[in-house]
PDB file of C-alpha atoms in Angstrom:
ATOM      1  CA  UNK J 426      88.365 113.577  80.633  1.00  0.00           C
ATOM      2  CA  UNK J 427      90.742 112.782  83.832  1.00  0.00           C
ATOM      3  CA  UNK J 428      92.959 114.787  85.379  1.00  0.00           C
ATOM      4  CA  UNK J 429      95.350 114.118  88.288  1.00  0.00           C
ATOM      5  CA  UNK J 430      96.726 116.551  90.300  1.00  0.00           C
ATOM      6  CA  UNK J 431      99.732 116.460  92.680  1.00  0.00           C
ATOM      7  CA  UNK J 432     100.536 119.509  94.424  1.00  0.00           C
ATOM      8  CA  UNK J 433     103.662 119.132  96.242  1.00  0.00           C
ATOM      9  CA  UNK J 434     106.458 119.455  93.388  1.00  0.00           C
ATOM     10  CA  UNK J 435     109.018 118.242  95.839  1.00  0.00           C
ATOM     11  CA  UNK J 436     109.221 116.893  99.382  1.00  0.00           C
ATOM     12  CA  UNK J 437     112.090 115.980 101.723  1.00  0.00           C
ATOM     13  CA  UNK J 438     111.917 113.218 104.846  1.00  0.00           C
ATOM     14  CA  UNK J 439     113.912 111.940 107.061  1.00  0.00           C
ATOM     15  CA  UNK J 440     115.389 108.836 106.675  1.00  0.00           C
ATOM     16  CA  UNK J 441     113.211 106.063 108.624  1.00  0.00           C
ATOM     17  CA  UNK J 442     110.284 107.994 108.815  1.00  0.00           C
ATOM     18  CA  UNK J 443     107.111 108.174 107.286  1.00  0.00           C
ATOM     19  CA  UNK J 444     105.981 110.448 104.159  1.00  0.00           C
ATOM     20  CA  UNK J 445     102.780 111.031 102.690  1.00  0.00           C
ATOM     21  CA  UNK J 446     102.873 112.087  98.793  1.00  0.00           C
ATOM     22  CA  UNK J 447      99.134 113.718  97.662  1.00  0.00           C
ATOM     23  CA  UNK J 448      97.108 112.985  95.048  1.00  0.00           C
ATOM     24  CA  UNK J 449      93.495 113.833  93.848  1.00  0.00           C
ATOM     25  CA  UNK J 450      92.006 113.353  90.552  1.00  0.00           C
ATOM     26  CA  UNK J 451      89.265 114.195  88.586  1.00  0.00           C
ATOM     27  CA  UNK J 452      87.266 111.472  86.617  1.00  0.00           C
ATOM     28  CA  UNK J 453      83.200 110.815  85.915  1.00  0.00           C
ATOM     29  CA  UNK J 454      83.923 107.345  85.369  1.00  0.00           C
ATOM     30  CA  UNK J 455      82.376 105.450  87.767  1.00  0.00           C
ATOM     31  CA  UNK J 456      85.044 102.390  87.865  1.00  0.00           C
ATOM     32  CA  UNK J 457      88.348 102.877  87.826  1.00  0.00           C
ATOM     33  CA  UNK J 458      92.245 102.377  88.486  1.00  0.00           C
ATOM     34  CA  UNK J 459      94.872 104.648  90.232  1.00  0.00           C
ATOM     35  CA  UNK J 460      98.742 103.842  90.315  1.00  0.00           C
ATOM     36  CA  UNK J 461     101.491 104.995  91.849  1.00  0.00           C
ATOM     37  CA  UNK J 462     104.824 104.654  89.853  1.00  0.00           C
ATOM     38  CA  UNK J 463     108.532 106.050  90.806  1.00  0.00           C
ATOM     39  CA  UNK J 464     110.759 107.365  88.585  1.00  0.00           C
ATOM     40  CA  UNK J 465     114.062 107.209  89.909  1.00  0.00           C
ATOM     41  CA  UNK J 466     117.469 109.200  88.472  1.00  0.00           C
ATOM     42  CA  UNK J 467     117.782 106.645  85.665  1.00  0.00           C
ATOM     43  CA  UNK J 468     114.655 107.293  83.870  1.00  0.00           C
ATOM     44  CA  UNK J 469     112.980 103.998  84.449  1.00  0.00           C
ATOM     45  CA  UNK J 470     108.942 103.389  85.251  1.00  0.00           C
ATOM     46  CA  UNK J 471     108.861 101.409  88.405  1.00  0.00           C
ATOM     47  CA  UNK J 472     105.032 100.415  88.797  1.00  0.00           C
ATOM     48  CA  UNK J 473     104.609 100.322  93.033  1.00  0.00           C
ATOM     49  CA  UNK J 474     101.039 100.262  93.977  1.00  0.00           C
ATOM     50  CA  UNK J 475      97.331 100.237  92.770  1.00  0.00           C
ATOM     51  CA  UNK J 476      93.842 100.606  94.130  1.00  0.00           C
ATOM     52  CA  UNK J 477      90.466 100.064  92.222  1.00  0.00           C
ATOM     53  CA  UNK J 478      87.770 102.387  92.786  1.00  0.00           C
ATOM     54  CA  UNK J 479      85.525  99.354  94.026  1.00  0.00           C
ATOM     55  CA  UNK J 480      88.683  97.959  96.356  1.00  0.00           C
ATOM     56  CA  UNK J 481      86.991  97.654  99.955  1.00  0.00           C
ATOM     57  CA  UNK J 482      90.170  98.137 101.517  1.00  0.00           C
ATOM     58  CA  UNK J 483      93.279 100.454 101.000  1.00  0.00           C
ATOM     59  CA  UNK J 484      96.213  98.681  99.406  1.00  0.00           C
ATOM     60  CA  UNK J 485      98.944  98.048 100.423  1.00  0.00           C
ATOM     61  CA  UNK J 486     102.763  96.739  98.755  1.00  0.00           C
ATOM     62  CA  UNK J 487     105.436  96.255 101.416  1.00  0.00           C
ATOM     63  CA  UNK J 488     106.080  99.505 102.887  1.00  0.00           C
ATOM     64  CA  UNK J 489     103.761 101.151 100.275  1.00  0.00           C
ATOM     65  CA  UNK J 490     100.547 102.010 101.193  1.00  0.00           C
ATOM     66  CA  UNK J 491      97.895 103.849  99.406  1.00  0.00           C
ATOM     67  CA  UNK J 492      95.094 106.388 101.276  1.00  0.00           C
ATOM     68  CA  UNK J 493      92.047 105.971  99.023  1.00  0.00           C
ATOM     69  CA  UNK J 494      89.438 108.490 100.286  1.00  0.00           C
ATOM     70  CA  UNK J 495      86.894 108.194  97.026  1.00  0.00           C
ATOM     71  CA  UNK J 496      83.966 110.892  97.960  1.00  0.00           C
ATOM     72  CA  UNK J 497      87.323 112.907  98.265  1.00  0.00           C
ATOM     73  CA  UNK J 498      89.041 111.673  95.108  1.00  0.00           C
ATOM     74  CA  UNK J 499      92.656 111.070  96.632  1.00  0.00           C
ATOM     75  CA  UNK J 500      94.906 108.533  96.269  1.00  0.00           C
ATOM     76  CA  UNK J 501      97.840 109.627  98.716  1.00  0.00           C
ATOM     77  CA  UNK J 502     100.670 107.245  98.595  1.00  0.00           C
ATOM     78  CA  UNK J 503     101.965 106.638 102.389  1.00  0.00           C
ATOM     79  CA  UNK J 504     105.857 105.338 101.856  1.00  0.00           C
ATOM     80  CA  UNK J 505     106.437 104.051 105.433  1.00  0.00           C
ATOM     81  CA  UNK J 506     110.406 103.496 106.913  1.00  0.00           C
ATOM     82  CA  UNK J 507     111.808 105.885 104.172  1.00  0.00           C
ATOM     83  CA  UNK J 508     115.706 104.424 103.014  1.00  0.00           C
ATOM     84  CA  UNK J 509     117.751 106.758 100.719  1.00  0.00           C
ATOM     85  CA  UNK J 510     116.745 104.328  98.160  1.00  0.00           C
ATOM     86  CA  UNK J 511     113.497 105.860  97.728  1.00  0.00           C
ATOM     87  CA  UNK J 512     115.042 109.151  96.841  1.00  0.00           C
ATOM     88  CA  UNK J 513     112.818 109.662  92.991  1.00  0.00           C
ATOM     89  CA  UNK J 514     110.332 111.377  91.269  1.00  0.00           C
ATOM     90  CA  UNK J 515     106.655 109.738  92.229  1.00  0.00           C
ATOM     91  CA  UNK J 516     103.950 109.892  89.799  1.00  0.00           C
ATOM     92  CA  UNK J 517     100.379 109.348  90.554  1.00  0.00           C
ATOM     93  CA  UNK J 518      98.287 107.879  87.719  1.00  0.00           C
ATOM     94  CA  UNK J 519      94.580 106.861  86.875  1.00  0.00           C
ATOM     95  CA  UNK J 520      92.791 104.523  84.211  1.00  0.00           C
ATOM     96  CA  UNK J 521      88.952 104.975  84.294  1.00  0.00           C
ATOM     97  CA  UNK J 522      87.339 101.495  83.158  1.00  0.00           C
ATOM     98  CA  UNK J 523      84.930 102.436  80.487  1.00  0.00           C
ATOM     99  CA  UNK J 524      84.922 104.678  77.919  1.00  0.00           C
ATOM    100  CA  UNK J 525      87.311 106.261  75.354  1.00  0.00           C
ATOM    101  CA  UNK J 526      89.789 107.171  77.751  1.00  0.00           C
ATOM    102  CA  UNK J 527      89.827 103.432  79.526  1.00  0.00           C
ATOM    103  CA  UNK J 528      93.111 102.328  77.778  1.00  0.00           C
ATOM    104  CA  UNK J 529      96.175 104.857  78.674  1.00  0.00           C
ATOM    105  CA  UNK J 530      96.722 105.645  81.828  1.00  0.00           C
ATOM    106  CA  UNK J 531      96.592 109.856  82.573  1.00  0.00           C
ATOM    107  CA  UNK J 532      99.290 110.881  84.826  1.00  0.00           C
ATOM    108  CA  UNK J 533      99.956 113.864  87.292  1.00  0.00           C
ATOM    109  CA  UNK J 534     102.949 116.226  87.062  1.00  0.00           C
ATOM    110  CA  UNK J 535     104.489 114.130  89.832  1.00  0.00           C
ATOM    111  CA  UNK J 536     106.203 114.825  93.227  1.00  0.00           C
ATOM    112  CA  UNK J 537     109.941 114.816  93.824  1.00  0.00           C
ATOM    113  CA  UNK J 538     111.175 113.116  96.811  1.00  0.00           C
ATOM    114  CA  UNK J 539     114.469 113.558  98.892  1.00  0.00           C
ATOM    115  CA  UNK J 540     115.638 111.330 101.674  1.00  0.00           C
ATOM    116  CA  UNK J 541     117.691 112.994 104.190  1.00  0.00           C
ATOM    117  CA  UNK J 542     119.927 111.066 105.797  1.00  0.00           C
TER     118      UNK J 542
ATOM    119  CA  UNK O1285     113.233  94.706  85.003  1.00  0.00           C
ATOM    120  CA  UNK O1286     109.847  95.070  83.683  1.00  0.00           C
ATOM    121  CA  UNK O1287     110.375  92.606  80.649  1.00  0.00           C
ATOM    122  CA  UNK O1288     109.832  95.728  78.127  1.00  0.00           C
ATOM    123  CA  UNK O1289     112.600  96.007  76.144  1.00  0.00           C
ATOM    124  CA  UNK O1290     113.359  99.203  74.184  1.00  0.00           C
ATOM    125  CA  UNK O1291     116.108 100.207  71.571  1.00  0.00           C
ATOM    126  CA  UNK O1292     118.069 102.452  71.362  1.00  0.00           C
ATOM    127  CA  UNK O1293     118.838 103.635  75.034  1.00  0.00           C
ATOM    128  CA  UNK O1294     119.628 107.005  73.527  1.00  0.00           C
ATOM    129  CA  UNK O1295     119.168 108.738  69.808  1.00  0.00           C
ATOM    130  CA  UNK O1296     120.529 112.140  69.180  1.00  0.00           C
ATOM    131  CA  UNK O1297     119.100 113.691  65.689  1.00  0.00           C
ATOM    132  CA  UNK O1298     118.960 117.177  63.702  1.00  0.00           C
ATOM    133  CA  UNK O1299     115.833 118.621  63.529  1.00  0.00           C
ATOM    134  CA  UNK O1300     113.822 117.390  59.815  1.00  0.00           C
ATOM    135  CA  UNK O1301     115.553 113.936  60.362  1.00  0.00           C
ATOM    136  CA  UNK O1302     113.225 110.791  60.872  1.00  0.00           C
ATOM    137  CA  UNK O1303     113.869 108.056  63.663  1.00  0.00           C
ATOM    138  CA  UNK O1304     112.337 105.136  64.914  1.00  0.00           C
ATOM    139  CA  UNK O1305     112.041 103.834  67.939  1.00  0.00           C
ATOM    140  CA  UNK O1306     111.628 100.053  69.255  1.00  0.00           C
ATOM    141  CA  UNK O1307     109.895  97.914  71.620  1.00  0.00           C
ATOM    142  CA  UNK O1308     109.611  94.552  72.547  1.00  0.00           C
ATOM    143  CA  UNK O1309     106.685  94.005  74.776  1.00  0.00           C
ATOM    144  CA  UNK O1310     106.794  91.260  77.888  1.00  0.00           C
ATOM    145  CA  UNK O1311     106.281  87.701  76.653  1.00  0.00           C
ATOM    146  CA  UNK O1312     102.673  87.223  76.333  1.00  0.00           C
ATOM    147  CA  UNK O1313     101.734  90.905  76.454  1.00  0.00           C
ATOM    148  CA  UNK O1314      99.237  91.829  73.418  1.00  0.00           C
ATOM    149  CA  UNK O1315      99.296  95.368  74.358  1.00  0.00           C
ATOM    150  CA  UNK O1316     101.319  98.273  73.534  1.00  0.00           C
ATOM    151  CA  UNK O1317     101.290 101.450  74.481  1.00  0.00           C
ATOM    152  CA  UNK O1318     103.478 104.479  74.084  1.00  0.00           C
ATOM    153  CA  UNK O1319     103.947 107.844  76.158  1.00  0.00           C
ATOM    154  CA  UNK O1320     106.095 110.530  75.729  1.00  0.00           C
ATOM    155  CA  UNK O1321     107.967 112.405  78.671  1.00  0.00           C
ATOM    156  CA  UNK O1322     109.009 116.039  78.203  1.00  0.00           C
ATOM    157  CA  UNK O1323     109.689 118.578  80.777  1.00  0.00           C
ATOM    158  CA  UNK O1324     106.627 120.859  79.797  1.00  0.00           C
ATOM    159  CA  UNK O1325     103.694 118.318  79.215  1.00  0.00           C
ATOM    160  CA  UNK O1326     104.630 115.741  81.587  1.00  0.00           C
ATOM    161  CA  UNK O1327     103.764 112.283  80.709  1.00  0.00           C
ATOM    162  CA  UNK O1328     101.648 111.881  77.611  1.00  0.00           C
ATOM    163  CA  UNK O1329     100.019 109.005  76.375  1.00  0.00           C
ATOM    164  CA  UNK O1330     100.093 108.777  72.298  1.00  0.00           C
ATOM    165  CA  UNK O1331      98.825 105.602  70.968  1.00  0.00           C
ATOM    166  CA  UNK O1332      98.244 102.131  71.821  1.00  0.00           C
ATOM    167  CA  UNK O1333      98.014  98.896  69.989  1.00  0.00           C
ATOM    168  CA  UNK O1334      96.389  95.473  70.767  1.00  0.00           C
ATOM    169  CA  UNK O1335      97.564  92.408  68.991  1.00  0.00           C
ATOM    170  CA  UNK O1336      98.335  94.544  66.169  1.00  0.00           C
ATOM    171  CA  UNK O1337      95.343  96.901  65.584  1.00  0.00           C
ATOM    172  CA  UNK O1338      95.463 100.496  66.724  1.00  0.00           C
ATOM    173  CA  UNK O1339      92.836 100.850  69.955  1.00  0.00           C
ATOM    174  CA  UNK O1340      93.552 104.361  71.143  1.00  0.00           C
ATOM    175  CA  UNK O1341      95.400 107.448  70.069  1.00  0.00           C
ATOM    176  CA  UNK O1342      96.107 110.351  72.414  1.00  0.00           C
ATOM    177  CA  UNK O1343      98.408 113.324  71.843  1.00  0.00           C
ATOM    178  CA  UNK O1344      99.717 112.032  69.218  1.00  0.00           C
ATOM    179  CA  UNK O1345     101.202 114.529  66.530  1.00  0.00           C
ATOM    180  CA  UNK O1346     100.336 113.923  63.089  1.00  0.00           C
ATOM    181  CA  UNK O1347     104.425 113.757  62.134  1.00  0.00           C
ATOM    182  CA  UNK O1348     104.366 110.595  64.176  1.00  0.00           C
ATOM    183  CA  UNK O1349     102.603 107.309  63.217  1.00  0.00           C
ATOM    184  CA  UNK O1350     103.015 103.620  65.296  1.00  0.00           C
ATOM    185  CA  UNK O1351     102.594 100.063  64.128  1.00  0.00           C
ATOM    186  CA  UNK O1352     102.943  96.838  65.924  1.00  0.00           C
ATOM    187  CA  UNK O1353     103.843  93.938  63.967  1.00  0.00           C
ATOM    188  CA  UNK O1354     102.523  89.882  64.316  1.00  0.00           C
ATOM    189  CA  UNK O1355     105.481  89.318  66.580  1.00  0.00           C
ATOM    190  CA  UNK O1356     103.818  91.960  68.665  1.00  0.00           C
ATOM    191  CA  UNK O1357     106.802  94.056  68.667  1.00  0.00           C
ATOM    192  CA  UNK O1358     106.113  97.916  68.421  1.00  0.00           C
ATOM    193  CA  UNK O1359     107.670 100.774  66.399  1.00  0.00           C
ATOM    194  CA  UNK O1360     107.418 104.450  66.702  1.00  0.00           C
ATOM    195  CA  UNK O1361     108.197 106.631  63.853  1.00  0.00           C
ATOM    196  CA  UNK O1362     109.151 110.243  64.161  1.00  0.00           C
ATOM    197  CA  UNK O1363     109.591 112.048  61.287  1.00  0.00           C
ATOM    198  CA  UNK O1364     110.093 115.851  60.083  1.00  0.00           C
ATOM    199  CA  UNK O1365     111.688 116.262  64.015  1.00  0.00           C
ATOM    200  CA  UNK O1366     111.721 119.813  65.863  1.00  0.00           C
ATOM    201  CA  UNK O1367     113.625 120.338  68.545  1.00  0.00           C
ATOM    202  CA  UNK O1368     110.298 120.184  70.749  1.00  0.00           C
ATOM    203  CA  UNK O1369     110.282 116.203  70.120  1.00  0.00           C
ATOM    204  CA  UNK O1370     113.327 115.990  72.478  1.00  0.00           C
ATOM    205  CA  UNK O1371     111.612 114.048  75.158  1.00  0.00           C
ATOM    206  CA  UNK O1372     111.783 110.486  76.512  1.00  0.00           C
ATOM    207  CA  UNK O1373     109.983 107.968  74.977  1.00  0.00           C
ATOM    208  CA  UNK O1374     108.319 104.719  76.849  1.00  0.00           C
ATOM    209  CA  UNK O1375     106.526 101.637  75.682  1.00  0.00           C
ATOM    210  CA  UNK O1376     104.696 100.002  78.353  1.00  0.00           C
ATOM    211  CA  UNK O1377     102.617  96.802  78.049  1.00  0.00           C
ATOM    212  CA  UNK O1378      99.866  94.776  79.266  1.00  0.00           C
ATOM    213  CA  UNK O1379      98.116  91.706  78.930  1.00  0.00           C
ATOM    214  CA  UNK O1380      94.934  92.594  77.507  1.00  0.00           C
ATOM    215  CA  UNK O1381      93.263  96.591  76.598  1.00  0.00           C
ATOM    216  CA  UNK O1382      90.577  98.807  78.810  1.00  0.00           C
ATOM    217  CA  UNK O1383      88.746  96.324  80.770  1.00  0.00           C
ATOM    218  CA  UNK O1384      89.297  96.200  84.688  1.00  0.00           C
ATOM    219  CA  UNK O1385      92.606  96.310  86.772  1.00  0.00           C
ATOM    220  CA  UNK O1386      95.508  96.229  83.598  1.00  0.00           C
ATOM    221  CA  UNK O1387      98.620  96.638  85.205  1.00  0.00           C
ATOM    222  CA  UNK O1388     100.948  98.306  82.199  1.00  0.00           C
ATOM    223  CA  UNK O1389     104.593  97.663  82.876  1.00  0.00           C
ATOM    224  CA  UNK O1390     107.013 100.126  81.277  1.00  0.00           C
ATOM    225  CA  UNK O1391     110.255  99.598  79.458  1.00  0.00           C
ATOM    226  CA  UNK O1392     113.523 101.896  80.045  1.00  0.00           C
ATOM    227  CA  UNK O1393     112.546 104.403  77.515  1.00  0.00           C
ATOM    228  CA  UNK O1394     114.211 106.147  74.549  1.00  0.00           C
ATOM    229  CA  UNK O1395     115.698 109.523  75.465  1.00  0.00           C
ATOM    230  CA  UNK O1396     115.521 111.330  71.837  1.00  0.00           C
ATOM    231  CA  UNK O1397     117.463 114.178  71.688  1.00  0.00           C
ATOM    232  CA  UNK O1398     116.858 116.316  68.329  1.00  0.00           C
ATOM    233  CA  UNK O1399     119.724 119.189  67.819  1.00  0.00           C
TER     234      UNK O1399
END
């Protein structure tokens, strides 16, 4: 089974600086996905970044930028220039690639964000 | 927008009634999934279909059942409805099922409210 944990229920930042949102997760799998989504006020799933466990290199989406440490198991999401806009609930998610589990994608509880202006 | 189209928006029900709830998945998309978002379990996964067939089931409660048609539309039935259903509902869909990077794009959701 996966699990993803994300231990800061909410965070704040200043506007135009940087913020890093944590993630680890728990998986056997030996290939696999993780995702970031936000969740703004209106409900919606807005898909924003994603790293496979076999990705030489961190990704990276714009100002979105993911920390992949995998002996560590976390998949921090680094949201660079922070705009008010980015005020949301962020989820961190995982799909392992084989298995019974490889076709829904497990979730953590999420972290709240607030931009300060 | 994702592509994922879901109706209604909004349902508001009595507990025992029965609802369903729609998607339409991105054009080309043979994958369906659907997850349910409550304030106590988070975001579930409950069932997924590919090009029709049922490939995975999750926390699915027996009171609910899925299909997805040949036009590869979804529909999630909830019947016998407690006042613990009251949740938001989202399809999300993908191109193809477990194999390697999938990205699964999510419609609006379905807030289901059950009085």
């Amino acid at each position: 089974a996966q699990k993803i944990t994300q231990t800061q229920p909410g965070m704040f930042v200043q506007e135009k600086e940087a913020v890093t949102l944590d993630c680890t997760y728990d998986t056997s799998d030996p290939s696999y996905g993780l995702f970031w989504y936000k969740q703004p006020s209106s409900g919606e799933m807005i898909f924003l970044i994603y790293q496979g466990s076999y990705d030489q290199q961190n990704a990276t989406e714009g100002r979105y930028s993911l920390n992949f440490q995998k002996a560590r198991k976390s998949a921090n999401l680094v949201i660079s220039a922070s705009q008010l806009g980015d005020s949301a609930m962020y989820f961190c998610a995982m799909r392992p690639y084989s298995g019974a589990g490889s076709y829904q994608l497990t979730f953590g509880k999420g972290t709240k964000l607030s931009v300060i202006p | 927008d994702s592509g994922v189209t879901q109706t209604p928006k909004h349902l508001i029900t009595a507990t025992g009634q029965r609802v369903t709830l729609r998607c339409s998945p991105r054009s080309g998309d043979l994958s369906v999934y659907w997850y349910q978002q409550s304030l106590d379990q988070g975001l579930q996964f409950l069932i997924q279909y590919y090009n029709g067939e049922e490939r995975a089931k999750g926390n699915i409660l027996e009171r609910f059942s899925a299909q997805q048609f040949p036009d590869l539309h979804s529909e999630l039935n909830l019947s016998s409805l407690e006042l613990g259903d009251s949740a938001l509902y989202f399809c999300a869909s993908s191109v193809g099922t477990g194999e390697r990077y999938n990205e699964q794009f999510f419609g609006p959701g379905t807030r289901l409210t059950v009085l």
